[in-house]
Short mmCIF file of C-alpha atoms in Angstrom, two decimals:
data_model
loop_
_atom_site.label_atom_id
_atom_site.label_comp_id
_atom_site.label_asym_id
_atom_site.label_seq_id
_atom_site.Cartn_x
_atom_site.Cartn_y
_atom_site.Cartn_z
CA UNK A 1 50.04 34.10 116.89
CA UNK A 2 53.22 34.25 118.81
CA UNK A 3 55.03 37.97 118.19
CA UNK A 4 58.77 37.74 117.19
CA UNK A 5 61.37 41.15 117.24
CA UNK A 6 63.99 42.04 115.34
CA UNK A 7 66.23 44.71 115.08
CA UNK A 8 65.39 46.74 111.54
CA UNK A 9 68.68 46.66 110.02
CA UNK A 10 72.50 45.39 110.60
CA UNK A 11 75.79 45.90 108.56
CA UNK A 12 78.40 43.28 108.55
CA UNK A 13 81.70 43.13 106.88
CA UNK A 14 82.08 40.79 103.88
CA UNK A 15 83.81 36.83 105.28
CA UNK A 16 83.19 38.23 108.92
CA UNK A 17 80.21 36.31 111.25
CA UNK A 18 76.73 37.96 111.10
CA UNK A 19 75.20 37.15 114.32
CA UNK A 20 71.06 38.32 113.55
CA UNK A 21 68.71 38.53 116.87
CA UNK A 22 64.93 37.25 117.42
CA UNK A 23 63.31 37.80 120.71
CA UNK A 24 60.03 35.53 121.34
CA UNK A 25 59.15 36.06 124.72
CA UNK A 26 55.68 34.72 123.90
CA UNK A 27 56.87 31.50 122.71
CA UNK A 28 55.32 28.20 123.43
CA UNK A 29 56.07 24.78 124.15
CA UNK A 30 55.68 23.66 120.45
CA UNK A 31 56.35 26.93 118.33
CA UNK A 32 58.84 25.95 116.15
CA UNK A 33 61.33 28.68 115.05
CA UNK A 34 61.67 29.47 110.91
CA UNK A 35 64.12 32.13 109.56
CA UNK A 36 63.72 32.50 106.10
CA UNK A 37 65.18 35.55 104.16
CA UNK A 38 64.37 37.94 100.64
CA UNK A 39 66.96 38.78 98.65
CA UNK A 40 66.34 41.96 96.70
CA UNK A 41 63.74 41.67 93.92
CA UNK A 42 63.17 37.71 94.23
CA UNK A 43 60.66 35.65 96.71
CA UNK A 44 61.79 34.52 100.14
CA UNK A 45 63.77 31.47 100.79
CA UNK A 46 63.85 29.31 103.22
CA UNK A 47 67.04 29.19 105.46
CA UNK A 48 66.71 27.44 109.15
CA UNK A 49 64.61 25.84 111.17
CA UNK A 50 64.29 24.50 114.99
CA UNK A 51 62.56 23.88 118.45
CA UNK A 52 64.85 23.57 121.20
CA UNK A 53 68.40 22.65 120.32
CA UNK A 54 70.59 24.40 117.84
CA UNK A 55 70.70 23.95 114.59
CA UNK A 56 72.91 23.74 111.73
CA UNK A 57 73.13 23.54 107.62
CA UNK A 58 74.65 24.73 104.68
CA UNK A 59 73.60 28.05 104.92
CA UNK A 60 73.28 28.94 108.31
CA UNK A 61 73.34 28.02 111.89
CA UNK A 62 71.01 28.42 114.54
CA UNK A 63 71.31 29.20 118.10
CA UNK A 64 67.96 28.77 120.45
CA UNK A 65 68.52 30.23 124.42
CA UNK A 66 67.65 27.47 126.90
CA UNK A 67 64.27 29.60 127.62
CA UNK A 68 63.70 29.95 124.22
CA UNK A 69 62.51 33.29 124.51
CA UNK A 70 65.44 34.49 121.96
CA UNK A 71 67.20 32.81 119.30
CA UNK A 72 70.45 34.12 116.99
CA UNK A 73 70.80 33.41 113.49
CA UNK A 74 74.42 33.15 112.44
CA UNK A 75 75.97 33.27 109.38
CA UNK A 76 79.69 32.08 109.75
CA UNK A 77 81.27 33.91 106.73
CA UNK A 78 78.97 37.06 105.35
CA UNK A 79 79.42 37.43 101.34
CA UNK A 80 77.46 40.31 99.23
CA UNK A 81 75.01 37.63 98.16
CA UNK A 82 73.76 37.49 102.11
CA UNK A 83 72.52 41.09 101.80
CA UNK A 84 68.68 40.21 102.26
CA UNK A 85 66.15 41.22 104.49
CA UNK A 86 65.48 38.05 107.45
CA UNK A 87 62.59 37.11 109.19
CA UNK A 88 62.04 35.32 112.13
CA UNK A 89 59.31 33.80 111.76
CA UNK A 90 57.46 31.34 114.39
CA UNK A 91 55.20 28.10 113.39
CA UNK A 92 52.81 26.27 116.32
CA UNK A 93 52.73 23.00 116.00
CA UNK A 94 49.45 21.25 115.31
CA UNK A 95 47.14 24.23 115.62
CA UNK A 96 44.96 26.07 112.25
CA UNK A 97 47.64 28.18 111.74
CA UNK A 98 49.95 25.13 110.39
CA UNK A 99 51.94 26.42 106.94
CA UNK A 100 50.97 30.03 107.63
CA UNK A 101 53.53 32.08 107.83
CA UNK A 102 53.38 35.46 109.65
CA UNK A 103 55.91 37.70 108.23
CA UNK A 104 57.12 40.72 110.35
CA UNK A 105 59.51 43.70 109.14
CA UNK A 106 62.62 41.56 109.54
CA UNK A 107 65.89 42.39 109.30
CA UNK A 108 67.96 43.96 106.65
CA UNK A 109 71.38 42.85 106.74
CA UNK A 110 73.95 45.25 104.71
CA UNK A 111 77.22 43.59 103.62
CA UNK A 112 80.45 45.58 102.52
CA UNK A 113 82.82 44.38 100.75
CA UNK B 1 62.54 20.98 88.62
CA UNK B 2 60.97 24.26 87.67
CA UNK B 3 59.60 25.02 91.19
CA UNK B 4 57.13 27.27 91.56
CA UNK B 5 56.66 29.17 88.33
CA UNK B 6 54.14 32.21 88.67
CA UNK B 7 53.32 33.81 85.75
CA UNK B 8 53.14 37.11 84.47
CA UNK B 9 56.30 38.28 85.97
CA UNK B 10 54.53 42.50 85.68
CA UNK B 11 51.07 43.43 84.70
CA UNK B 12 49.32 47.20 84.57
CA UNK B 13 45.91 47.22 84.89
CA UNK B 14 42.99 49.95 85.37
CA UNK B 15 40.54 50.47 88.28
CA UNK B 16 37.76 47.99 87.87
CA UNK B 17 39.34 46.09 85.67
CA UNK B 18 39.69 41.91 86.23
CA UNK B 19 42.50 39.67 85.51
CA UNK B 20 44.54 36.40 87.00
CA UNK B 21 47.41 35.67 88.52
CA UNK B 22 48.80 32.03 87.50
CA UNK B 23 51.25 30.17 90.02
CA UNK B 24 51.77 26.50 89.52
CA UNK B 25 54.36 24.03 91.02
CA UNK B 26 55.85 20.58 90.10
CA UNK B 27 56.86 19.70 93.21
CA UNK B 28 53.65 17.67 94.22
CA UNK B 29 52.56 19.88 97.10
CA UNK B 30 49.46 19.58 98.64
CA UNK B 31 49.90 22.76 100.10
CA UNK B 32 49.61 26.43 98.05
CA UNK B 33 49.22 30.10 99.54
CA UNK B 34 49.51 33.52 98.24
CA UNK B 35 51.06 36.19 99.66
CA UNK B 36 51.01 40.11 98.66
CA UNK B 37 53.93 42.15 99.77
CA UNK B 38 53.19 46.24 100.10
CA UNK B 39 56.70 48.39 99.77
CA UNK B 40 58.71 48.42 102.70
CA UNK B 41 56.27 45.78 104.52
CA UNK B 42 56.56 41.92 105.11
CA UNK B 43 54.24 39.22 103.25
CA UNK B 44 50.48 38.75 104.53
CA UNK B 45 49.04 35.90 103.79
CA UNK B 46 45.78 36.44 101.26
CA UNK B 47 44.32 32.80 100.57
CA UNK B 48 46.08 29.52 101.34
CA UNK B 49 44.94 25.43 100.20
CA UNK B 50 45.47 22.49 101.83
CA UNK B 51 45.02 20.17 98.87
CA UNK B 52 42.68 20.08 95.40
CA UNK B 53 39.48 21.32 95.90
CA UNK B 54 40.08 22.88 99.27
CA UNK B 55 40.79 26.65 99.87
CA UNK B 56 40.38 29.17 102.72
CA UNK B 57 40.90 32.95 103.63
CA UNK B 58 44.45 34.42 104.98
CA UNK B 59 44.87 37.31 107.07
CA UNK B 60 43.79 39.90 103.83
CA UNK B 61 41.27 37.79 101.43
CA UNK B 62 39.05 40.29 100.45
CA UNK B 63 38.68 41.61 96.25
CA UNK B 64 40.06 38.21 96.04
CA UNK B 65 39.00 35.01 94.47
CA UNK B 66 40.78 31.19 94.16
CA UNK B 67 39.47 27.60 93.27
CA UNK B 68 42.02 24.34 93.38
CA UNK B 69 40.88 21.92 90.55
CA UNK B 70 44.71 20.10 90.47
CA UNK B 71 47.11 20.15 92.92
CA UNK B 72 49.37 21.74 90.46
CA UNK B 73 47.76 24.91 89.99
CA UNK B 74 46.26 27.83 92.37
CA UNK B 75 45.43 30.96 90.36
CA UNK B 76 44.25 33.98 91.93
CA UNK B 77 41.70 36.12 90.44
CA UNK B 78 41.22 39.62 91.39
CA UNK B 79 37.57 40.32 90.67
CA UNK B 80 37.77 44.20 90.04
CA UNK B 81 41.23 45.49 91.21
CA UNK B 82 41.87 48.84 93.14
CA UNK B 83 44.59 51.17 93.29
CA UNK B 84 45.00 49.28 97.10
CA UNK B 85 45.76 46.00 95.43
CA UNK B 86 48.76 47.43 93.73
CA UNK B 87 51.83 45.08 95.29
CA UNK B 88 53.91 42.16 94.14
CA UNK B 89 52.59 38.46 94.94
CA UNK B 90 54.05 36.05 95.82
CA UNK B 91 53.04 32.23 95.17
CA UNK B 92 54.32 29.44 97.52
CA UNK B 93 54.18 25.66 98.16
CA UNK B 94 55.20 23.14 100.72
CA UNK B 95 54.83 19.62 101.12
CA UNK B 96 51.52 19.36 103.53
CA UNK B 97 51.72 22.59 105.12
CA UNK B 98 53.24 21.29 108.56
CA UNK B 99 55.02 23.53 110.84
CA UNK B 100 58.30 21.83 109.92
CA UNK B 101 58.08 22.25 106.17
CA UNK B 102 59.93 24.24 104.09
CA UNK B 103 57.69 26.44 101.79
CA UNK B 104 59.00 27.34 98.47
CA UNK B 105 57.98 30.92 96.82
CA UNK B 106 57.88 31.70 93.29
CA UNK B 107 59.63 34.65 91.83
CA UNK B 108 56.54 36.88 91.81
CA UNK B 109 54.55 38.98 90.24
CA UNK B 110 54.48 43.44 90.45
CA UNK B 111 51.25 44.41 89.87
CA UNK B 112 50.16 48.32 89.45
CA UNK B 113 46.36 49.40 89.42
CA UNK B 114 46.43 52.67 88.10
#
């Protein structure tokens, strides 16, 4: 399986853009990239997904590098309920592994008010 | 929609003792996995299904046991739990199980093994 990296923890001001890293340097042609995230005490939930172009929802957006060796999860406006711990998380398509997830550390975001 | 419903939320149990952990969905996912989490550590995947009747080992299987008779259900037995199996679980479903699904987890449930 395809390794991702995160940093192990980032703060962010409450309404200000969180901007949260993933290097993939192992990536292939069809790994598709998953964040999904854990708020405290509950299961995770699922937040963004892409392959090659940038991506957007309700939640979140996300930015893949041309390479696609890194990719930046942004959240535009932080609020306390964003405090969660975020994994990047990558799926190949087609292959055994298809619908299991490999969970990291991730990244815990603080958020102060 | 309930989701993915797992159920009991906590549960103590001694060394060598047995017991199951209940997770069903309403969704109508073929797909159903279980996860442990260990404090301070990510998921790892300990048994996964593709569809009724159809299960197979994750990354840690072993002490564990699970059998798919509906799509809506996929309990998971621990046979005779150790102090090593204390952890929460989690329960998730997705549609198939592609790459491009969104899996859904349930809320979970902290088990100690004293």
């Amino acid at each position: 399986d395809a390794k991702t990296t995160q940093p192990n923890s980032m703060e962010s001001n409450e309404e200000e853009p969180v901007h949260l890293p993933c290097n993939h340097s192992t990536i292939s042609g069809t790994d598709y990239i998953h964040w999904y995230r854990q708020l405290p005490s509950q299961g995770p939930e699922y937040v963004i997904h892409g392959l090659t172009s940038n991506v957007n929802n309700r939640m979140a957006s996300l930015a893949i590098a041309e390479d696609r060796k890194s990719s930046t999860l942004i959240l535009h406006r932080a609020t306390l309920r964003d405090a969660a711990v975020y994994y990047c998380i990558l799926l190949f398509f087609g292959s055994s592994n298809t619908g299991k997830l490999i969970f990291g550390q991730g990244t815990t975001l603080q958020v102060k008010p | 929609n309930a989701g993915v419903t797992q159920t009991p939320k906590f549960q103590v149990l001694k060394t060598g003792q047995s017991m199951t952990l209940q997770c069903a969905q309403d969704m109508n996912h073929e797909y159903m996995s279980w996860y442990r989490q260990d404090p301070g550590m990510g998921l790892r995947l300990i048994h996964y299904s593709v569809g009724a009747g159809i299960t197979d080992q994750g990354e840690v299987p072993n002490g564990y046991n699970v059998s798919r008779s509906t799509t809506e259900d996929f309990p998971l037995r621990l046979l005779s739990a150790a102090p090593s199996q204390t952890s929460v679980y989690f329960c998730a479903s997705s549609y198939r199980g592609g790459t491009t699904d969104t899996q859904y987890f349930g809320p979970g449930t902290r088990l100690t093994v004293l």
